Amino acid sequence: MILHSVYLRLPQGTDATELSEVMAGLNQLCRDLAGCAGFQHGPNRDYEEKSPDYPYGFVAQFRDRDALALYAEHPEHKALGARLVALCDGGAEGIVVYDLEAVAS
């Protein structure tokens, strides 16, 4: 399983409606695509005080690398991604992505 983890550096006063619409769109896209096993999003509570610059994020779970590639190349993902870039402080530089290969223990 691949955990596609995305962290957003959002400026104060970010349009909450726009962010909500983008998250809803990504959630729906994951529901529609084979190989996507889930989508969660929410505010970063930063309990360990290590990531205050990234107040929001999301995680999508994919069966494998091919499923993640299908999502990444999907036109709806690209359109929603462009909206996220416009929301973030520094544009694309305000987005951090980790694709973790989850290993069962």
mmCIF file of C-alpha atoms in Angstrom:
data_model
loop_
_atom_site.group_PDB
_atom_site.id
_atom_site.type_symbol
_atom_site.label_atom_id
_atom_site.label_comp_id
_atom_site.label_asym_id
_atom_site.label_seq_id
_atom_site.Cartn_x
_atom_site.Cartn_y
_atom_site.Cartn_z
ATOM 1 C CA MET A 1 0.000 0.000 0.000
ATOM 2 C CA ILE A 2 1.159 3.533 -0.798
ATOM 3 C CA LEU A 3 0.253 6.356 1.587
ATOM 4 C CA HIS A 4 0.234 9.558 -0.451
ATOM 5 C CA SER A 5 0.711 12.202 2.263
ATOM 6 C CA VAL A 6 0.394 15.860 1.299
ATOM 7 C CA TYR A 7 1.064 18.858 3.556
ATOM 8 C CA LEU A 8 -0.046 22.376 2.667
ATOM 9 C CA ARG A 9 1.598 25.648 3.694
ATOM 10 C CA LEU A 10 -1.479 27.849 3.745
ATOM 11 C CA PRO A 11 -1.334 31.560 4.517
ATOM 12 C CA GLN A 12 -3.544 33.168 7.149
ATOM 13 C CA GLY A 13 -6.934 33.944 5.681
ATOM 14 C CA THR A 14 -6.975 31.054 3.210
ATOM 15 C CA ASP A 15 -10.350 30.705 1.533
ATOM 16 C CA ALA A 16 -11.887 27.889 3.612
ATOM 17 C CA THR A 17 -14.657 27.319 1.071
ATOM 18 C CA GLU A 18 -12.170 26.817 -1.750
ATOM 19 C CA LEU A 19 -10.070 24.442 0.368
ATOM 20 C CA SER A 20 -13.184 22.479 1.326
ATOM 21 C CA GLU A 21 -14.270 22.198 -2.303
ATOM 22 C CA VAL A 22 -10.845 20.925 -3.372
ATOM 23 C CA MET A 23 -10.814 18.341 -0.567
ATOM 24 C CA ALA A 24 -14.318 17.192 -1.528
ATOM 25 C CA GLY A 25 -13.193 16.867 -5.142
ATOM 26 C CA LEU A 26 -10.126 14.811 -4.225
ATOM 27 C CA ASN A 27 -12.226 12.624 -1.961
ATOM 28 C CA GLN A 28 -14.712 11.980 -4.760
ATOM 29 C CA LEU A 29 -11.918 11.252 -7.220
ATOM 30 C CA CYS A 30 -10.505 8.650 -4.833
ATOM 31 C CA ARG A 31 -13.948 7.078 -4.464
ATOM 32 C CA ASP A 32 -14.255 6.846 -8.245
ATOM 33 C CA LEU A 33 -10.821 5.369 -8.993
ATOM 34 C CA ALA A 34 -10.028 1.696 -8.704
ATOM 35 C CA GLY A 35 -7.064 1.153 -6.435
ATOM 36 C CA CYS A 36 -7.736 4.066 -4.097
ATOM 37 C CA ALA A 37 -8.491 2.658 -0.650
ATOM 38 C CA GLY A 38 -9.302 5.876 1.201
ATOM 39 C CA PHE A 39 -8.913 9.599 1.584
ATOM 40 C CA GLN A 40 -8.672 11.637 4.788
ATOM 41 C CA HIS A 41 -7.922 15.320 5.314
ATOM 42 C CA GLY A 42 -7.841 17.815 8.117
ATOM 43 C CA PRO A 43 -5.984 20.448 10.086
ATOM 44 C CA ASN A 44 -2.493 19.744 11.383
ATOM 45 C CA ARG A 45 -2.662 19.919 15.178
ATOM 46 C CA ASP A 46 1.162 19.776 15.366
ATOM 47 C CA TYR A 47 1.173 18.249 18.869
ATOM 48 C CA GLU A 48 4.938 17.726 18.690
ATOM 49 C CA GLU A 49 5.531 21.292 17.483
ATOM 50 C CA LYS A 50 7.554 20.199 14.452
ATOM 51 C CA SER A 51 5.450 21.375 11.524
ATOM 52 C CA PRO A 52 3.746 24.702 12.305
ATOM 53 C CA ASP A 53 4.236 25.963 8.743
ATOM 54 C CA TYR A 54 1.893 23.312 7.326
ATOM 55 C CA PRO A 55 -1.526 23.850 8.893
ATOM 56 C CA TYR A 56 -3.452 21.399 6.708
ATOM 57 C CA GLY A 57 -2.963 18.136 4.906
ATOM 58 C CA PHE A 58 -4.413 14.988 3.469
ATOM 59 C CA VAL A 59 -3.572 11.326 3.007
ATOM 60 C CA ALA A 60 -4.799 9.091 0.215
ATOM 61 C CA GLN A 61 -4.234 5.354 0.315
ATOM 62 C CA PHE A 62 -3.452 3.498 -2.899
ATOM 63 C CA ARG A 63 -3.225 -0.229 -3.569
ATOM 64 C CA ASP A 64 0.093 0.189 -5.374
ATOM 65 C CA ARG A 65 2.261 2.529 -7.411
ATOM 66 C CA ASP A 66 0.169 1.990 -10.549
ATOM 67 C CA ALA A 67 -2.991 3.127 -8.747
ATOM 68 C CA LEU A 68 -1.186 6.240 -7.496
ATOM 69 C CA ALA A 69 0.033 6.950 -11.043
ATOM 70 C CA LEU A 70 -3.530 6.664 -12.368
ATOM 71 C CA TYR A 71 -4.639 9.231 -9.764
ATOM 72 C CA ALA A 72 -1.686 11.547 -10.435
ATOM 73 C CA GLU A 73 -2.311 11.642 -14.186
ATOM 74 C CA HIS A 74 -6.085 11.979 -13.967
ATOM 75 C CA PRO A 75 -7.325 15.308 -15.442
ATOM 76 C CA GLU A 76 -9.513 15.978 -12.395
ATOM 77 C CA HIS A 77 -6.525 15.532 -10.077
ATOM 78 C CA LYS A 78 -4.508 17.953 -12.177
ATOM 79 C CA ALA A 79 -7.301 20.556 -12.067
ATOM 80 C CA LEU A 80 -7.759 20.190 -8.313
ATOM 81 C CA GLY A 81 -3.993 20.269 -7.824
ATOM 82 C CA ALA A 82 -3.794 23.577 -9.681
ATOM 83 C CA ARG A 83 -6.401 24.991 -7.306
ATOM 84 C CA LEU A 84 -4.336 23.799 -4.322
ATOM 85 C CA VAL A 85 -1.185 25.360 -5.731
ATOM 86 C CA ALA A 86 -3.040 28.679 -6.024
ATOM 87 C CA LEU A 87 -4.067 28.460 -2.357
ATOM 88 C CA CYS A 88 -0.619 27.668 -0.957
ATOM 89 C CA ASP A 89 1.959 30.130 0.244
ATOM 90 C CA GLY A 90 4.686 30.000 -2.401
ATOM 91 C CA GLY A 91 2.546 28.068 -4.872
ATOM 92 C CA ALA A 92 3.924 24.589 -5.579
ATOM 93 C CA GLU A 93 6.785 25.284 -3.160
ATOM 94 C CA GLY A 94 4.163 25.407 -0.402
ATOM 95 C CA ILE A 95 3.259 21.754 -0.867
ATOM 96 C CA VAL A 96 5.215 18.837 0.591
ATOM 97 C CA VAL A 97 4.469 15.302 -0.571
ATOM 98 C CA TYR A 98 5.576 11.975 0.887
ATOM 99 C CA ASP A 99 4.661 8.694 -0.778
ATOM 100 C CA LEU A 100 5.201 6.127 1.912
ATOM 101 C CA GLU A 101 5.296 2.464 1.045
ATOM 102 C CA ALA A 102 3.444 1.022 4.020
ATOM 103 C CA VAL A 103 4.963 -2.177 5.337
ATOM 104 C CA ALA A 104 2.938 -4.517 7.505
ATOM 105 C CA SER A 105 4.660 -5.355 10.746
#
